[in-house]
Structure formats: C-alpha cells, structure tokens
C-alpha cells in the first residue's frame, strides 16, 4: 500500500515531535505491549528458553515454522530504540517470520535501557549468538545456517554483534540482515544525513525521539563514538558477514543505514542495499497484507536461499 497524500496527512497528525520519551518511557512500553499482544496458541508452535550471561539470564523465544524437520535459524534482535519492545510485543512478527521464511526464529529479550544502559544490550545479544554458534547441538543448525537479523535498534545490534564477533574471534556469522538500522549517533539538525531533516517529522518516528532513545541508551556522551554504539564510526569494517540491508523511503534513519551498507561494500564485503519505496520506519512490523512487508520477505528469502538444502 503506497503512502498517498491522505495517509501522509494522517501520519503527520499522529506524529508528536515533543513526545517526552525520556520521562515517560515506562508508559510508552505499556502502550506498545497493549497494542501488540502475543499471538495465541495453538496457532503456532513456540517455546521459551533462557541463556546464562554472567549474573543474569537472557530470555529467548523460539518460533517453529509450519514444516517438520530441522531448519536454518534466524537470530532476531527486536527494535524499539533499545528502550521499548520485547519478545511479547514482537511475538506476531516472529511467528510470521518463521512461517514466511521456513526458518526457526530465535527472538532475544535483551536488557533494556535506561535500567540497563550501553553496552548491556549488545553484550546480551552477543552472548546468545555465541551460545548458538558454539553449541550447535542446541538447535541442530550448523553455524553457516544461522543468520543475524534485526530491525531499527535491533538492526544496530545485529551489526554490532557481527563487529564484536570479528573482534573477539569466538565465532563469525556468515550472513546478517539489517532492516532500517541505526548506525550513527547524531539525529539533530546538524546531522550529516539529509534523511534526518527530510523525514525527521511527520512520519511517526521523529528525529527528536531517536535523540531521546539514544540519550536513554547511553551512559556517557563518549558512548556515541564507540563503534559498538555507532557502527558507522568503526575504523575498520572489513571481515563482515554477507549483508542484506533494507531501508525505508520515509525514515530519518534511511541515509545512515545506506551509508553503512556502502562502507561495508567499499571495504570488501558482499552487500545488497535495497530502499523500500513508499515505506516508513517500522514497516517490518506491519501485517503481511502490506506490500512493503511482502517485498521485504521476498528479499529475505532470496538472500537466505543458498543455505537451504
């Protein structure tokens, strides 16, 4: 469904650039949970698990596709600005993801800011990835059958986990799918990216809201310069997984995502960059009747087809 003039006007009316996320993030979380209740069994098969990480455990939810037998894995990191979202609010998204891709989907309930600020979220996501890549018996998938995937803040986390994996040398993903990822720290009017000014108001996700999320996520202004916070600032992007990077036309994060994909490509990685026309930030969570969602899964299925046997 293209965004026509009437829809754009409605979206502008629904956008609140002065929304006080910083002081009301708990209320915002509650609204998101109410708006996205989990799908109900027995319409799909799922089970919950926990992975130990230091002094805490990380919940994960595993979604089984409809077909029997073993399956490749999509390790999914949800969006929500590192502050909102959880495995329940992304329940229906992951159910459809498993069905549409015929993959086992592992959704990670990483710790949220501001209760747990950077680098809690990437460390949780890395710990789950390490568990799956090193202990292959857990899901019966070879390391080359595991693909990292995330949307928005989750796309940031997927990119960061790949950087951490290269730097730490414990495992290395073969593929990553980054859906409108956050890759840079500056979303003020002084941002180097035109999409922040072009799409920073009127399209649900505002540039002010992104700034608020990042302020809640960071412990210190120095975090903004950390490549595990802003992967576009990494001095070296070589040795990264084969990448599918999908952006949205009407998204303040569009240009920084595409810049990250271009840098990956320039530094010798295999990268496919696709800008979804007539799409807003967050379209991946829409129902599958939306053409942008169907196109997104068509791109994903072509990307992962080579590891299906």
Short mmCIF file of C-alpha atoms in Angstrom, two decimals:
data_model
loop_
_atom_site.label_atom_id
_atom_site.label_comp_id
_atom_site.label_asym_id
_atom_site.label_seq_id
_atom_site.Cartn_x
_atom_site.Cartn_y
_atom_site.Cartn_z
CA UNK A 1 0.00 0.00 0.00
CA UNK A 2 1.65 3.20 -1.15
CA UNK A 3 1.65 6.21 1.13
CA UNK A 4 -0.79 8.55 -0.59
CA UNK A 5 -1.42 12.20 0.33
CA UNK A 6 -4.24 11.36 2.74
CA UNK A 7 -2.13 8.77 4.53
CA UNK A 8 0.79 11.15 4.81
CA UNK A 9 -1.50 13.78 6.34
CA UNK A 10 -2.83 11.25 8.85
CA UNK A 11 0.67 10.14 9.76
CA UNK A 12 1.73 13.73 10.28
CA UNK A 13 -1.21 14.25 12.62
CA UNK A 14 -0.19 11.17 14.59
CA UNK A 15 3.43 12.27 14.98
CA UNK A 16 4.41 14.03 18.18
CA UNK A 17 7.88 15.56 17.90
CA UNK A 18 7.69 16.80 21.51
CA UNK A 19 6.77 13.38 22.97
CA UNK A 20 8.62 13.09 26.28
CA UNK A 21 10.04 9.59 25.95
CA UNK A 22 12.78 10.32 28.47
CA UNK A 23 10.38 10.88 31.35
CA UNK A 24 7.60 8.53 30.28
CA UNK A 25 9.38 5.56 28.72
CA UNK A 26 7.62 3.09 31.04
CA UNK A 27 4.22 4.37 29.91
CA UNK A 28 5.40 4.11 26.31
CA UNK A 29 6.42 0.49 26.90
CA UNK A 30 2.99 -0.29 28.31
CA UNK A 31 1.22 1.23 25.32
CA UNK A 32 3.36 -0.84 22.95
CA UNK A 33 2.61 -4.03 24.87
CA UNK A 34 -1.14 -3.32 24.84
CA UNK A 35 -1.05 -2.60 21.12
CA UNK A 36 0.93 -5.77 20.34
CA UNK A 37 -0.45 -8.67 22.39
CA UNK A 38 1.17 -12.08 21.79
CA UNK A 39 -0.46 -14.38 19.26
CA UNK A 40 -2.38 -17.19 20.85
CA UNK A 41 -1.58 -20.88 20.80
CA UNK A 42 -2.33 -23.30 19.21
CA UNK A 43 -1.97 -21.21 16.06
CA UNK A 44 1.78 -21.67 16.10
CA UNK A 45 4.49 -23.63 17.88
CA UNK A 46 6.84 -21.81 20.23
CA UNK A 47 8.85 -22.40 23.35
CA UNK A 48 10.75 -20.21 25.79
CA UNK A 49 14.31 -20.72 26.94
CA UNK A 50 16.91 -18.81 28.99
CA UNK A 51 20.60 -18.36 28.33
CA UNK A 52 23.01 -17.55 31.15
CA UNK A 53 25.17 -14.46 30.83
CA UNK A 54 27.28 -13.51 33.84
CA UNK A 55 24.99 -12.72 36.76
CA UNK A 56 21.72 -12.82 34.81
CA UNK A 57 19.74 -14.87 32.33
CA UNK A 58 18.55 -13.75 28.91
CA UNK A 59 15.09 -14.94 27.86
CA UNK A 60 14.67 -16.11 24.28
CA UNK A 61 11.58 -17.31 22.45
CA UNK A 62 11.91 -19.85 19.67
CA UNK A 63 9.36 -19.97 16.84
CA UNK A 64 8.91 -23.15 14.83
CA UNK A 65 7.90 -22.92 11.15
CA UNK A 66 4.99 -24.97 9.86
CA UNK A 67 7.05 -27.64 8.10
CA UNK A 68 8.54 -30.59 10.03
CA UNK A 69 12.24 -31.40 10.33
CA UNK A 70 15.33 -29.32 11.00
CA UNK A 71 15.54 -25.73 9.82
CA UNK A 72 18.08 -22.94 9.40
CA UNK A 73 17.93 -20.21 12.03
CA UNK A 74 17.17 -16.50 12.06
CA UNK A 75 18.58 -14.98 15.26
CA UNK A 76 16.37 -11.93 15.73
CA UNK A 77 17.02 -8.74 17.71
CA UNK A 78 13.92 -6.57 18.08
CA UNK A 79 13.62 -2.83 17.62
CA UNK A 80 12.31 -0.19 20.00
CA UNK A 81 15.17 2.25 20.48
CA UNK A 82 16.91 -0.05 23.00
CA UNK A 83 14.24 1.23 25.44
CA UNK A 84 10.95 -0.38 24.39
CA UNK A 85 9.87 -3.64 22.78
CA UNK A 86 10.30 -7.22 23.98
CA UNK A 87 9.68 -10.78 22.85
CA UNK A 88 5.96 -10.41 23.56
CA UNK A 89 5.42 -7.24 21.52
CA UNK A 90 7.31 -8.86 18.60
CA UNK A 91 5.54 -12.20 19.01
CA UNK A 92 3.35 -11.92 15.91
CA UNK A 93 6.21 -10.54 13.82
CA UNK A 94 8.38 -13.51 14.70
CA UNK A 95 5.57 -16.00 14.14
CA UNK A 96 5.05 -14.66 10.65
CA UNK A 97 8.82 -14.51 10.07
CA UNK A 98 9.13 -18.22 10.83
CA UNK A 99 6.20 -19.02 8.55
CA UNK A 100 7.28 -16.77 5.68
CA UNK A 101 10.93 -17.89 5.65
CA UNK A 102 10.62 -21.51 6.80
CA UNK A 103 13.29 -20.74 9.39
CA UNK A 104 13.48 -21.33 13.10
CA UNK A 105 13.31 -17.82 14.59
CA UNK A 106 15.08 -17.15 17.88
CA UNK A 107 13.91 -13.84 19.40
CA UNK A 108 16.17 -12.31 22.07
CA UNK A 109 14.75 -10.43 25.07
CA UNK A 110 17.88 -8.37 25.74
CA UNK A 111 18.02 -5.95 28.66
CA UNK A 112 16.53 -2.52 28.02
CA UNK A 113 17.73 0.98 28.82
CA UNK A 114 17.70 3.10 30.88
CA UNK A 115 17.65 0.44 33.61
CA UNK A 116 20.47 -1.29 31.72
CA UNK A 117 22.41 1.14 29.58
CA UNK A 118 25.01 0.53 26.88
CA UNK A 119 26.68 -1.93 26.49
CA UNK A 120 24.14 -4.23 28.22
CA UNK A 121 22.03 -4.83 25.08
CA UNK A 122 24.87 -5.74 22.69
CA UNK A 123 26.53 -7.93 25.33
CA UNK A 124 23.26 -9.85 25.82
CA UNK A 125 22.81 -10.28 22.07
CA UNK A 126 26.42 -11.38 21.65
CA UNK A 127 26.03 -13.92 24.48
CA UNK A 128 23.00 -15.51 22.81
CA UNK A 129 24.74 -15.56 19.43
CA UNK A 130 27.83 -17.18 20.93
CA UNK A 131 25.66 -19.84 22.57
CA UNK A 132 24.01 -20.75 19.26
CA UNK A 133 27.13 -20.62 17.13
CA UNK A 134 29.36 -22.53 19.55
CA UNK A 135 26.84 -25.04 20.93
CA UNK A 136 25.41 -26.22 17.62
CA UNK A 137 23.54 -29.12 19.24
CA UNK A 138 21.07 -26.72 20.88
CA UNK A 139 19.03 -26.16 17.71
CA UNK A 140 20.63 -28.64 15.36
CA UNK A 141 21.83 -25.92 12.99
CA UNK A 142 25.34 -25.53 11.65
CA UNK A 143 26.97 -22.11 12.14
CA UNK A 144 26.63 -21.40 8.43
CA UNK A 145 22.86 -21.95 8.78
CA UNK A 146 22.45 -19.12 11.32
CA UNK A 147 21.66 -15.60 10.08
CA UNK A 148 21.57 -12.50 12.28
CA UNK A 149 18.57 -10.23 11.69
CA UNK A 150 17.22 -7.13 13.40
CA UNK A 151 15.09 -4.05 12.76
CA UNK A 152 15.93 -0.49 13.82
CA UNK A 153 17.75 -0.72 17.17
CA UNK A 154 17.79 -4.47 16.54
CA UNK A 155 19.47 -3.84 13.20
CA UNK A 156 22.07 -1.83 15.08
CA UNK A 157 22.55 -4.74 17.47
CA UNK A 158 22.91 -7.27 14.64
CA UNK A 159 25.61 -5.12 13.03
CA UNK A 160 27.34 -4.65 16.39
CA UNK A 161 27.28 -8.37 17.20
CA UNK A 162 28.99 -9.02 13.85
CA UNK A 163 31.69 -6.46 14.72
CA UNK A 164 32.12 -7.94 18.19
CA UNK A 165 32.36 -11.44 16.73
CA UNK A 166 35.12 -10.39 14.34
CA UNK A 167 36.99 -8.55 17.10
CA UNK A 168 36.70 -11.31 19.72
CA UNK A 169 37.29 -14.28 17.43
CA UNK A 170 34.95 -16.78 19.15
CA UNK A 171 32.62 -17.26 16.14
CA UNK A 172 31.71 -15.43 12.94
CA UNK A 173 28.26 -15.13 11.33
CA UNK A 174 28.08 -15.78 7.59
CA UNK A 175 25.05 -13.55 7.00
CA UNK A 176 23.26 -10.59 8.52
CA UNK A 177 20.02 -8.83 7.62
CA UNK A 178 19.82 -5.21 8.77
CA UNK A 179 16.38 -3.63 8.47
CA UNK A 180 16.46 0.20 8.69
CA UNK A 181 19.31 0.01 11.24
CA UNK A 182 20.52 2.87 13.43
CA UNK A 183 24.23 3.20 12.66
CA UNK A 184 25.11 6.78 13.70
CA UNK A 185 24.62 8.86 16.84
CA UNK A 186 23.67 12.34 15.51
CA UNK A 187 20.00 12.94 14.72
CA UNK A 188 19.96 16.67 15.41
CA UNK A 189 19.55 19.29 12.68
CA UNK A 190 23.35 19.20 12.38
CA UNK A 191 23.31 15.53 11.33
CA UNK A 192 25.43 14.71 8.27
CA UNK A 193 22.45 12.82 6.83
CA UNK A 194 19.75 14.59 4.86
CA UNK A 195 17.08 11.99 5.73
CA UNK A 196 17.16 13.21 9.35
CA UNK A 197 15.98 16.63 8.20
CA UNK A 198 13.84 15.35 5.34
CA UNK A 199 11.96 12.69 7.35
CA UNK A 200 12.57 13.78 10.94
CA UNK A 201 8.99 15.00 11.42
CA UNK A 202 5.67 13.76 10.13
CA UNK A 203 6.44 10.05 9.71
CA UNK A 204 5.80 8.55 13.18
CA UNK A 205 9.46 8.10 14.14
CA UNK A 206 10.80 11.61 14.69
CA UNK A 207 14.41 12.71 14.91
CA UNK A 208 13.72 14.03 18.42
CA UNK A 209 12.52 10.62 19.52
CA UNK A 210 15.66 8.98 18.16
CA UNK A 211 17.75 11.50 20.12
CA UNK A 212 15.76 10.71 23.27
CA UNK A 213 16.23 6.98 22.82
CA UNK A 214 19.98 7.37 22.37
CA UNK A 215 20.22 9.58 25.44
CA UNK A 216 18.44 6.92 27.50
CA UNK A 217 20.60 4.16 25.99
CA UNK A 218 23.99 5.79 26.58
CA UNK A 219 25.77 6.00 29.92
CA UNK A 220 28.14 8.75 28.84
CA UNK A 221 28.46 11.06 25.81
CA UNK A 222 31.67 9.18 24.98
CA UNK A 223 29.50 6.15 24.13
CA UNK A 224 28.35 7.93 20.97
CA UNK A 225 31.84 7.49 19.49
CA UNK A 226 32.03 3.79 20.35
CA UNK A 227 31.71 1.56 17.24
CA UNK A 228 29.59 -0.84 19.27
CA UNK A 229 27.16 2.07 19.77
CA UNK A 230 27.57 3.75 16.37
CA UNK A 231 28.88 1.07 14.00
CA UNK A 232 29.27 3.55 11.15
CA UNK A 233 32.15 5.06 13.16
CA UNK A 234 34.10 1.78 13.21
CA UNK A 235 37.56 2.50 11.75
CA UNK A 236 37.57 -0.91 10.03
CA UNK A 237 34.53 -2.66 8.57
CA UNK A 238 36.37 -5.46 6.81
CA UNK A 239 35.63 -9.11 7.51
CA UNK A 240 31.89 -8.66 7.97
CA UNK A 241 29.12 -11.11 7.03
CA UNK A 242 27.33 -11.12 3.71
CA UNK A 243 24.76 -8.39 4.27
CA UNK A 244 21.22 -7.59 3.17
CA UNK A 245 20.44 -4.00 4.22
CA UNK A 246 16.89 -2.72 3.79
CA UNK A 247 15.94 0.91 4.38
CA UNK A 248 12.62 2.79 4.18
CA UNK A 249 11.99 5.78 1.94
CA UNK A 250 10.34 7.94 4.61
CA UNK A 251 12.67 7.22 7.51
CA UNK A 252 15.07 9.54 9.34
CA UNK A 253 17.49 6.59 9.61
CA UNK A 254 17.47 5.90 5.87
CA UNK A 255 20.70 7.62 4.85
CA UNK A 256 22.85 6.40 7.73
CA UNK A 257 21.73 2.84 7.05
CA UNK A 258 22.62 3.14 3.38
CA UNK A 259 25.94 4.79 4.27
CA UNK A 260 26.75 1.80 6.47
CA UNK A 261 25.93 -0.58 3.65
CA UNK A 262 28.11 1.40 1.24
CA UNK A 263 31.02 1.39 3.66
CA UNK A 264 30.68 -2.35 4.11
CA UNK A 265 30.75 -2.71 0.34
CA UNK A 266 33.71 -0.34 -0.07
CA UNK A 267 35.71 -2.35 2.47
CA UNK A 268 35.34 -5.61 0.59
CA UNK A 269 32.15 -7.15 1.95
CA UNK A 270 29.31 -8.69 -0.07
CA UNK A 271 26.37 -6.30 0.39
CA UNK A 272 22.91 -5.81 -1.10
CA UNK A 273 21.26 -2.47 -0.29
CA UNK A 274 17.54 -2.02 -1.00
CA UNK A 275 15.49 1.11 -0.28
CA UNK A 276 11.84 0.15 0.20
CA UNK A 277 9.70 2.69 -1.69
CA UNK A 278 6.67 4.28 -0.02
CA UNK A 279 7.69 2.79 3.34
CA UNK A 280 8.09 4.26 6.81
CA UNK A 281 10.35 3.28 9.64
CA UNK A 282 8.69 0.34 11.38
CA UNK A 283 7.01 -1.14 8.30
CA UNK A 284 8.51 -4.56 9.03
CA UNK A 285 6.11 -4.90 11.99
CA UNK A 286 3.02 -4.25 9.87
CA UNK A 287 0.64 -7.09 8.92
CA UNK A 288 1.70 -9.14 5.89
CA UNK A 289 -1.10 -7.70 3.75
CA UNK A 290 1.09 -4.60 3.26
CA UNK A 291 3.02 -4.82 0.02
CA UNK A 292 6.20 -3.49 1.65
CA UNK A 293 6.18 -6.40 4.10
CA UNK A 294 5.70 -8.92 1.33
CA UNK A 295 8.52 -7.35 -0.69
CA UNK A 296 10.76 -7.40 2.36
CA UNK A 297 10.25 -11.13 2.85
CA UNK A 298 10.82 -11.75 -0.84
CA UNK A 299 14.22 -10.06 -0.48
CA UNK A 300 14.97 -12.02 2.71
CA UNK A 301 14.04 -15.36 1.14
CA UNK A 302 16.21 -14.75 -1.90
CA UNK A 303 19.07 -13.72 0.37
CA UNK A 304 18.95 -16.85 2.57
CA UNK A 305 18.00 -19.30 -0.21
CA UNK A 306 21.58 -20.51 -0.71
CA UNK A 307 21.79 -22.07 2.74
CA UNK A 308 18.56 -24.06 2.42
CA UNK A 309 19.11 -27.67 1.49
#
